Coordinates of C-alpha atoms and ligand atoms in Angstrom, one line a residue:
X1 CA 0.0 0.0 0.0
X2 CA 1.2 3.0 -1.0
X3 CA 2.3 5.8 2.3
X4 CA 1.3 8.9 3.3
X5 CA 3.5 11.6 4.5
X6 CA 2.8 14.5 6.0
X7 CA 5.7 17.6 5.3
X8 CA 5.8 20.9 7.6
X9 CA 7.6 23.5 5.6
X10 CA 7.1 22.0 2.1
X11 CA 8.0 25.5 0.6
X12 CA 11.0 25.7 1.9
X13 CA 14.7 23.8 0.3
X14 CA 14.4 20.8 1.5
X15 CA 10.4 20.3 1.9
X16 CA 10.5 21.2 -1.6
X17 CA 13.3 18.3 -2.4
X18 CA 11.4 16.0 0.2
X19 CA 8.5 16.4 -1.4
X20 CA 9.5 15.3 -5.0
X21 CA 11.6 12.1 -3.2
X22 CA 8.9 10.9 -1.7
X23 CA 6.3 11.3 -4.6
X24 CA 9.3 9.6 -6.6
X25 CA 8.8 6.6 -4.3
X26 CA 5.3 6.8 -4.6
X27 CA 3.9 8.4 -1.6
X28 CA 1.2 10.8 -1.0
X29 CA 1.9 13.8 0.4
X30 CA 0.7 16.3 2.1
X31 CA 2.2 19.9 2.9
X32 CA 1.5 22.2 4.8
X33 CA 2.2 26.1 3.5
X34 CA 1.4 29.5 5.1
X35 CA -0.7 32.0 4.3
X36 CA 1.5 34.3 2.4
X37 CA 0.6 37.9 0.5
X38 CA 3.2 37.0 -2.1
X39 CA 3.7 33.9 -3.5
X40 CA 5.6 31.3 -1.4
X41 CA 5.0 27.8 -3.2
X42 CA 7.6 28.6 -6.2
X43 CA 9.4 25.1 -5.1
X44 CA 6.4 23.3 -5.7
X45 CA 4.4 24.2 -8.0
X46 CA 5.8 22.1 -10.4
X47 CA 5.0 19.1 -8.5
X48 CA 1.5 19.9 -7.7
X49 CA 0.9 20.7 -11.5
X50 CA 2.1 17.3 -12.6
X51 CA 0.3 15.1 -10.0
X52 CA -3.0 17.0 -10.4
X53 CA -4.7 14.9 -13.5
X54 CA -4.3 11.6 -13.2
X55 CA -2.1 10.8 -10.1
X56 CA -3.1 13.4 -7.9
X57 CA -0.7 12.4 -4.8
X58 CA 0.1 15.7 -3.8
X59 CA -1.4 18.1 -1.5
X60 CA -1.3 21.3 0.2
X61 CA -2.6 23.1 2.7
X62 CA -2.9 25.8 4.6
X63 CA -1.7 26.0 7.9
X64 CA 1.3 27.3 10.7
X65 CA 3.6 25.9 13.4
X66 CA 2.1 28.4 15.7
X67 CA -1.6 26.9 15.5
X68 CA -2.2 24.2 17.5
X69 CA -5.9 23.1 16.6
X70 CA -4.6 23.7 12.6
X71 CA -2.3 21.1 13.3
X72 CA -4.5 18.8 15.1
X73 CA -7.2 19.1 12.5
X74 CA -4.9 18.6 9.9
X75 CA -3.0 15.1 11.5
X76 CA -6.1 14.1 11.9
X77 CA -7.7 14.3 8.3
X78 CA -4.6 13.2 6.5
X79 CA -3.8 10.2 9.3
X80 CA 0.2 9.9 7.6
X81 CA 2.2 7.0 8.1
X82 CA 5.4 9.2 8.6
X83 CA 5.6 13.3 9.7
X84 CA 8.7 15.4 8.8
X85 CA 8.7 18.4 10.7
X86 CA 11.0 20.8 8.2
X87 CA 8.7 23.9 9.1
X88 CA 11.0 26.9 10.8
X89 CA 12.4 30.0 11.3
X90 CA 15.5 29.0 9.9
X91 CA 17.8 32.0 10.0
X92 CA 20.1 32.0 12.5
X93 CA 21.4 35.6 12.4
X94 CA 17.2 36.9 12.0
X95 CA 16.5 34.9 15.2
X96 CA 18.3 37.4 17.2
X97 CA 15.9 40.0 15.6
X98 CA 12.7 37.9 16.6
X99 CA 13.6 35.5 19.4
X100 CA 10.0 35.3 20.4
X101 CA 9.1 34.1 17.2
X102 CA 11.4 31.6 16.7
X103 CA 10.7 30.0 20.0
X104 CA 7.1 29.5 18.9
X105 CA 8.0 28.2 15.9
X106 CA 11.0 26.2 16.4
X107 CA 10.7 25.0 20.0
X108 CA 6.3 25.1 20.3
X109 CA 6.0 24.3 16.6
X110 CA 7.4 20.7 16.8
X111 CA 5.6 20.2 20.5
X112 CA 2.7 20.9 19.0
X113 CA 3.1 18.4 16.6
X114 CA 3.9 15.5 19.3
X115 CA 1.1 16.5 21.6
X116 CA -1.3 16.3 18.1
X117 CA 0.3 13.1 17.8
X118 CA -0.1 12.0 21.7
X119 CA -3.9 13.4 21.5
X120 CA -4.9 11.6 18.2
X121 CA -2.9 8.1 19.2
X122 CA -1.2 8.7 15.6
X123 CA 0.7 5.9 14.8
X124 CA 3.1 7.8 12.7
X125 CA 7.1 7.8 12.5
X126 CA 8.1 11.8 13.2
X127 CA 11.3 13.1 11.6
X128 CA 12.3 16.3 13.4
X129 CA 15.1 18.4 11.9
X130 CA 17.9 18.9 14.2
X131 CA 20.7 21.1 13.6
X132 CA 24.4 21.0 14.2
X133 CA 23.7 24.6 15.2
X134 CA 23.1 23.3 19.0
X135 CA 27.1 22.7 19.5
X136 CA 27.3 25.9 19.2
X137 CA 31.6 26.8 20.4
X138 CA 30.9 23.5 22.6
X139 CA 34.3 21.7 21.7
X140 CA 36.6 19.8 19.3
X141 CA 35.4 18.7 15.9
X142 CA 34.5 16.8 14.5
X143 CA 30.9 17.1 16.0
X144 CA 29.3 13.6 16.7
X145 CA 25.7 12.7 18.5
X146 CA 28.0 12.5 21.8
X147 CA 29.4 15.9 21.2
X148 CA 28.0 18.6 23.9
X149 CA 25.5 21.1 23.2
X150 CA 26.1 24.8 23.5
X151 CA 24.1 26.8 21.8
X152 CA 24.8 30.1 20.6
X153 CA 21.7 31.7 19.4
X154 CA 17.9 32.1 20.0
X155 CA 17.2 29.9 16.9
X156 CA 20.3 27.1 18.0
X157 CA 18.3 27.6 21.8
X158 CA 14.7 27.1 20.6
X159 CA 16.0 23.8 18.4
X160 CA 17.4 22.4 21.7
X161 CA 14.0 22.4 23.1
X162 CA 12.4 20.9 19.9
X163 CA 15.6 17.7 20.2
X164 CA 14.9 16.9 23.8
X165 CA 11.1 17.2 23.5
X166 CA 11.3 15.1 20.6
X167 CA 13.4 12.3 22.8
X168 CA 11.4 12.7 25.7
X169 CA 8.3 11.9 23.8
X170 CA 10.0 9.4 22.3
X171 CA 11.0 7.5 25.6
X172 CA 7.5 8.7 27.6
X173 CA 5.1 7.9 25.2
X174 CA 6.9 5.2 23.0
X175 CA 6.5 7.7 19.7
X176 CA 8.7 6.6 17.0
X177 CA 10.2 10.3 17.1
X178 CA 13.5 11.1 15.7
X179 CA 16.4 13.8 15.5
X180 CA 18.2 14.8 12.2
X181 CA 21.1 16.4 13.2
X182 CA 21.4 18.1 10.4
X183 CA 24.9 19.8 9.3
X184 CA 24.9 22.7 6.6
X185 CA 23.0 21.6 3.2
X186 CA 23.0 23.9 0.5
X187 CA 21.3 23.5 -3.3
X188 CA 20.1 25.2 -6.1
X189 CA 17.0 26.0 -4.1
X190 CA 18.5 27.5 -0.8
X191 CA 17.2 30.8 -0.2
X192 CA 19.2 33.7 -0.9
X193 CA 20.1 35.2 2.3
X194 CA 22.1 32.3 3.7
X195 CA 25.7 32.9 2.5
X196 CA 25.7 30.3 -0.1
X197 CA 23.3 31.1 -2.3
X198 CA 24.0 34.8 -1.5
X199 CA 27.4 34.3 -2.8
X200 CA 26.2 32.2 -6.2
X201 CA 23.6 34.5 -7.1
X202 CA 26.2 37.7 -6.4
X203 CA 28.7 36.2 -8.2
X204 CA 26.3 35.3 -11.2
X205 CA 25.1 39.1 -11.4
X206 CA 28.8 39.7 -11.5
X207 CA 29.4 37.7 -14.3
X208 CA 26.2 39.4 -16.4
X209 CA 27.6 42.6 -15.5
X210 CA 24.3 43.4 -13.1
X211 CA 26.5 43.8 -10.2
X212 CA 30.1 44.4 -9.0
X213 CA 30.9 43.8 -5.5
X214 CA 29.7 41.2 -2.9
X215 CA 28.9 42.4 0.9
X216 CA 29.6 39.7 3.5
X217 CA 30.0 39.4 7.5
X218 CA 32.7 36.4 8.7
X219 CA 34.5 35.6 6.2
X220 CA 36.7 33.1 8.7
X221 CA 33.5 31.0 9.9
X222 CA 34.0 27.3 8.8
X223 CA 30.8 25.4 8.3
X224 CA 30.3 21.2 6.9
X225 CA 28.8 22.3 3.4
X226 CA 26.7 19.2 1.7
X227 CA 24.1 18.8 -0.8
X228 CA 20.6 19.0 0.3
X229 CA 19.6 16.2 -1.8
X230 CA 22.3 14.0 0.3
X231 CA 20.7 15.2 3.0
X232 CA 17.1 14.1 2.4
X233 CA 17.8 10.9 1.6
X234 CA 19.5 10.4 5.1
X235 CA 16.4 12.2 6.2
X236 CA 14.0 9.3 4.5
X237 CA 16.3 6.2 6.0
X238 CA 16.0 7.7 9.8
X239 CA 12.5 7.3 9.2
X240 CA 12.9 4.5 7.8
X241 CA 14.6 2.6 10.5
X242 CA 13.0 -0.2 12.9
X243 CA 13.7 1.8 16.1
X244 CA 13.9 5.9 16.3
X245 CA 17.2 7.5 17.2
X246 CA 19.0 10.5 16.5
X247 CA 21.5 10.5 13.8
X248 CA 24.2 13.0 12.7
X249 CA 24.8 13.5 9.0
X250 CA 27.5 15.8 7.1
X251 CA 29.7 15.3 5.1
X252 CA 33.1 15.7 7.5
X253 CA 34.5 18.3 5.7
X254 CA 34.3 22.0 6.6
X255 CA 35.6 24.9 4.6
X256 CA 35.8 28.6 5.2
X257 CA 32.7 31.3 3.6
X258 CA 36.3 32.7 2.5
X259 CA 37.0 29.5 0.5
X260 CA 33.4 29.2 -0.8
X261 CA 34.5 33.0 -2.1
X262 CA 37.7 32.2 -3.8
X263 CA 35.6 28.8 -6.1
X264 CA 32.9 30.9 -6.9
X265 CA 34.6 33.7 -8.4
X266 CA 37.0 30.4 -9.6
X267 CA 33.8 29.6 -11.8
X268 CA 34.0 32.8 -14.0
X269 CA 37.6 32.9 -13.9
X270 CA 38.2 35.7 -11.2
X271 CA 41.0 34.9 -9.1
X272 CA 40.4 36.6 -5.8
X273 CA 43.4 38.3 -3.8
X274 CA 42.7 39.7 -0.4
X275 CA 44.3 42.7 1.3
X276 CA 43.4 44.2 4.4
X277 CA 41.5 43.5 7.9
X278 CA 38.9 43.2 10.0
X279 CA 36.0 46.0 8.9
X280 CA 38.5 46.8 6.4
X281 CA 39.1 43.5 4.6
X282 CA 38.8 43.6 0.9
X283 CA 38.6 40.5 -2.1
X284 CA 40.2 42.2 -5.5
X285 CA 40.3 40.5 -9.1
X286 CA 43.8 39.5 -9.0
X287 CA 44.7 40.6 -12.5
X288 CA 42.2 43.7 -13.1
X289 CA 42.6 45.3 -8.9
X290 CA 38.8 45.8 -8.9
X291 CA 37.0 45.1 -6.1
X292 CA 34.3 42.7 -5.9
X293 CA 34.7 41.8 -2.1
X294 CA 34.0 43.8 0.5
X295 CA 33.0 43.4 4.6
X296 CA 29.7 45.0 5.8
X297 CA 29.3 44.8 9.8
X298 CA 25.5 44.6 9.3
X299 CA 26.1 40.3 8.4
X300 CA 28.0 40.2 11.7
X301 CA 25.8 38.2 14.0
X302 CA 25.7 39.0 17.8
X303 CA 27.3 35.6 18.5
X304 CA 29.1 33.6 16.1
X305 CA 29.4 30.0 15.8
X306 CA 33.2 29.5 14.5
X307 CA 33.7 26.0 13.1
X308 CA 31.2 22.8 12.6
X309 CA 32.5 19.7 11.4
X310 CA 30.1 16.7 11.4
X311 CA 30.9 13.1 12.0
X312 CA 28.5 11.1 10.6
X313 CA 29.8 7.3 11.6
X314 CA 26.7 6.6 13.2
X315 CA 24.6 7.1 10.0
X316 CA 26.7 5.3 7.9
X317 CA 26.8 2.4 10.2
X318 CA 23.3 2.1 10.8
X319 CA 21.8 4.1 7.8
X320 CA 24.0 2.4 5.3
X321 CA 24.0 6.9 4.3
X322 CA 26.7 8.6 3.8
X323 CA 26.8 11.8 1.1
X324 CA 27.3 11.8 -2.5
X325 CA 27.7 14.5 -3.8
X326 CA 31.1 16.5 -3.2
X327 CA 31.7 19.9 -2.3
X328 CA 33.4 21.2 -5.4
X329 CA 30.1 19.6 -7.4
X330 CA 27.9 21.7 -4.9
X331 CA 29.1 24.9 -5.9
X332 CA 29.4 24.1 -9.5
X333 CA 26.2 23.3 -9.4
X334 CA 24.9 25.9 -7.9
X335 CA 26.5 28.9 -9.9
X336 CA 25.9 26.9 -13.0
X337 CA 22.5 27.2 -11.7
X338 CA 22.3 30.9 -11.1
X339 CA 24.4 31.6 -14.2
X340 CA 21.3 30.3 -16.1
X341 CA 18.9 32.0 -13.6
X342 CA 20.6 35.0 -15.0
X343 CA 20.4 34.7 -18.4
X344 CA 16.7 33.8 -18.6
X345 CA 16.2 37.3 -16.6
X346 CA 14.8 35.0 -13.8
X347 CA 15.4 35.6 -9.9
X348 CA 14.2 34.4 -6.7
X349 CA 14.0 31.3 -5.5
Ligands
NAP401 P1 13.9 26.9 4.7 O1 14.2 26.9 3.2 O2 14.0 28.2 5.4 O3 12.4 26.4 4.8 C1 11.7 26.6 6.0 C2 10.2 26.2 5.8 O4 9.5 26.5 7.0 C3 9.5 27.1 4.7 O5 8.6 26.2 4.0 C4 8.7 28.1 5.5 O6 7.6 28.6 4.8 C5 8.3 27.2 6.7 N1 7.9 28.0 7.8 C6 8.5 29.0 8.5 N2 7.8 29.4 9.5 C7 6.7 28.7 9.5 C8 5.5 28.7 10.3 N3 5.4 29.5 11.3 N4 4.6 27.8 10.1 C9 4.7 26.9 9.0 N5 5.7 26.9 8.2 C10 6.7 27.8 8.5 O7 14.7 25.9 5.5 P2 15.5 24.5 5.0 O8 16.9 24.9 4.7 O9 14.6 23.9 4.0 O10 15.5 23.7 6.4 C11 14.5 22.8 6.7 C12 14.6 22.5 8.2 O11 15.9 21.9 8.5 C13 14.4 23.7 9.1 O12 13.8 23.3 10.3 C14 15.9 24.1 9.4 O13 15.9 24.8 10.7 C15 16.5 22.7 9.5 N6 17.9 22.7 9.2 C16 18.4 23.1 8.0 C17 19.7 23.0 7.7 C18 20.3 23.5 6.3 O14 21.5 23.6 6.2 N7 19.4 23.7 5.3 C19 20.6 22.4 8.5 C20 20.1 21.9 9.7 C21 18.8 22.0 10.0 P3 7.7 29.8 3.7 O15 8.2 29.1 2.5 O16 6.4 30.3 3.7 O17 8.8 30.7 4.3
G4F402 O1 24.6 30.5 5.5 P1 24.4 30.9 7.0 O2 23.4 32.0 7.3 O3 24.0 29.6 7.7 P2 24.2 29.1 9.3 O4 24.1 30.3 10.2 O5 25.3 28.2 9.4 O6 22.8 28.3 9.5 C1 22.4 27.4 8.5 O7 22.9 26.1 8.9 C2 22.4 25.6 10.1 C3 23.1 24.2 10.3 O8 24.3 24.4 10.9 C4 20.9 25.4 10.1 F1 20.4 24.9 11.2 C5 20.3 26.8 9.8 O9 18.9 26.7 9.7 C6 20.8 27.4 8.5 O10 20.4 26.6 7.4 O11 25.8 31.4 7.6 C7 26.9 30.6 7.5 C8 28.1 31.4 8.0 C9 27.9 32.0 9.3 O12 29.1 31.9 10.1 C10 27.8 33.5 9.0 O13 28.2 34.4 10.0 O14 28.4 32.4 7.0 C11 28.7 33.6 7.7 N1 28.4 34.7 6.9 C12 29.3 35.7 6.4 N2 28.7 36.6 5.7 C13 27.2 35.1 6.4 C14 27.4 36.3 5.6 N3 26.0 34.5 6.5 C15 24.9 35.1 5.9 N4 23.7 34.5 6.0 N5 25.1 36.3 5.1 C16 26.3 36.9 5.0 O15 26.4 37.9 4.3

């Protein structure tokens, strides 16, 4: 028989790539989008377009993390076999501009969805996405499910909450509840104001002449870059698995934003020289001495998380999972992406 799946934050990067894996397999599913004045469903329009004659598996409807009897009504129509709770205020540095928000969202959101699941005795498998943004500064890397948690923000605090509620349902109430821990994954589809996308798309205006110079915070902050798709499939086997658990999955490299800098420009053969520091800082096309780098304080965050590194010997133990796609391919892919964005006039997302 075929499964249902119910998706929080189908609009988003990877609801969007969730949601066309899962149809792929043959699932229905079910999303769940917000009221928006603008349009927010870009990701997915395609796939609601091509299951709507004859296969119609794929659904959406209205509905937020902050509305606990939309939830409940909605779990209980649909009835899925397996939940993935990807719905959030994602943004790390805006979560210091709307703490309060993010809370509800990130930390209430996903108890909202277990006590809907408690309330309705839902037999359904929950995957909640963890981040490897709760380790915060907390210690060496690589970061493994053993590693401490520190975290160093109101969004990294208010995903804490949603981990250990998640487990604590999981051991009070027997849920088959489980944690991504989910290092950085990027794509095509990532929206434009985390850094790599930022980057890509800046670089591609750069390259059509649209723009000249790129304005960026840290340039020193090392982050675990993988593809999103590599990521949702590791997603769909922790769901998949006989027992919950939490799992860890990266791809144990990490590189600088200044590194992700220097292939981008690499891609339409600008080699970047840097001079300078601090405030001051500068990235110049090494043969022409334009500038196309330069540092604007307003992308410093409050608190900075320095380095994450993921370990993900757990998942590819048990998972059989470990990522495919490399981190050179990543950023070819996406600048080829946004290279072609460019020339069809075509923007956002
Ligand atoms: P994203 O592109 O920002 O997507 C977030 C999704 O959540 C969007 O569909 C958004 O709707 C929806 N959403 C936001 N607030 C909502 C609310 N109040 N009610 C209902 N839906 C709401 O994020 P992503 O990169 O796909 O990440 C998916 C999940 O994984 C998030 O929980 C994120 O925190 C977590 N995570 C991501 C990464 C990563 O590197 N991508 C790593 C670790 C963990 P709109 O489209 O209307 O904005
Ligand atoms: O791309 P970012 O905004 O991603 P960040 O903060 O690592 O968070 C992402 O990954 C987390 C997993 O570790 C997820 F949980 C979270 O939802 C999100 O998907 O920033 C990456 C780094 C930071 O150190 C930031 O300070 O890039 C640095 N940076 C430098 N200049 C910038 C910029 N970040 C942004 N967004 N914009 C800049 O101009």
């Amino acid at each position: 028989m075929k499964k249902t799946a119910f998706i929080t934050g189908c609009t988003g990067q990877d609801g969007a790539l969730l949601s066309a894996y899962l149809l792929g397999k043959g699932y229905y599913v079910h999303g769940l989008k917000r009221r928006s004045s603008s349009p927010n469903t870009e990701r997915v329009d395609h796939l609601y377009q091509a299951t709507q004659v004859k296969d119609r598996r794929f659904f959406l409807h209205y509905g937020d993390m902050t509305d606990a009897t939309n939830l409940l009504r909605l779990l209980n129509e649909v009835r899925p076999d397996e939940i993935y709770n990807l719905a959030a205020q994602s943004h790390v540095h805006v979560s210091f501009e709307t703490p309060e928000y993010t809370a509800n969202v990130d930390a209430m959101g996903p108890l909202r969805l277990l006590e809907a699941l408690r309330i309705l005795k839902l037999d359904a498998k929950l995957y909640q996405a963890s981040t490897s943004e709760l380790y915060g500064n907390s210690g060496p890397c690589p970061q493994s499910e053993t590693t401490p948690f520190a975290p160093c923000s109101p969004y990294a605090t208010a995903k804490l909450y949603a981990y250990w509620i998640t487990l604590n349902y999981r051991q009070a109430y027997g849920l088959h509840a489980s944690n991504g821990i989910l290092f950085n994954h990027e794509s095509p589809l990532r929206a434009q104001t985390f850094v790599t996308r930022k980057i890509t798309q800046e670089v591609a205006k750069i390259y059509h002449g649209t723009s000249d110079c790129l304005y960026l915070g840290n340039l020193n902050a090392k982050r675990d870059w993988g593809h999103a798709q590599d990521a949702i499939e590791g997603m769909w086997r922790i769901v998949q698995q006989a027992q919950p658990g939490d799992y860890v999955l990266a791809t144990g490299q990490s590189h600088t934003v200044r590194s992700f800098v220097e292939l981008a420009f690499s891609h339409i053969d600008i080699p970047i020289i840097w001079e300078g520091e601090g405030l001051h800082e500068l990235g110049r096309h090494a043969h022409t001495g334009k500038v196309h780098i330069r540092i604007d304080p307003r992308y410093f965050r409050p608190n900075e998380v320095h380095h994450l590194c993921g370990d993900a010997s757990k998942a590819r133990r048990e998972l059989g999972w470990s990522p495919r796609i490399r981190f050179e391919e990543l950023v070819a892919e996406m600048m080829k992406a946004d290279i072609e964005k460019g020339l069809r006039g075509a923007c956002a997302p």
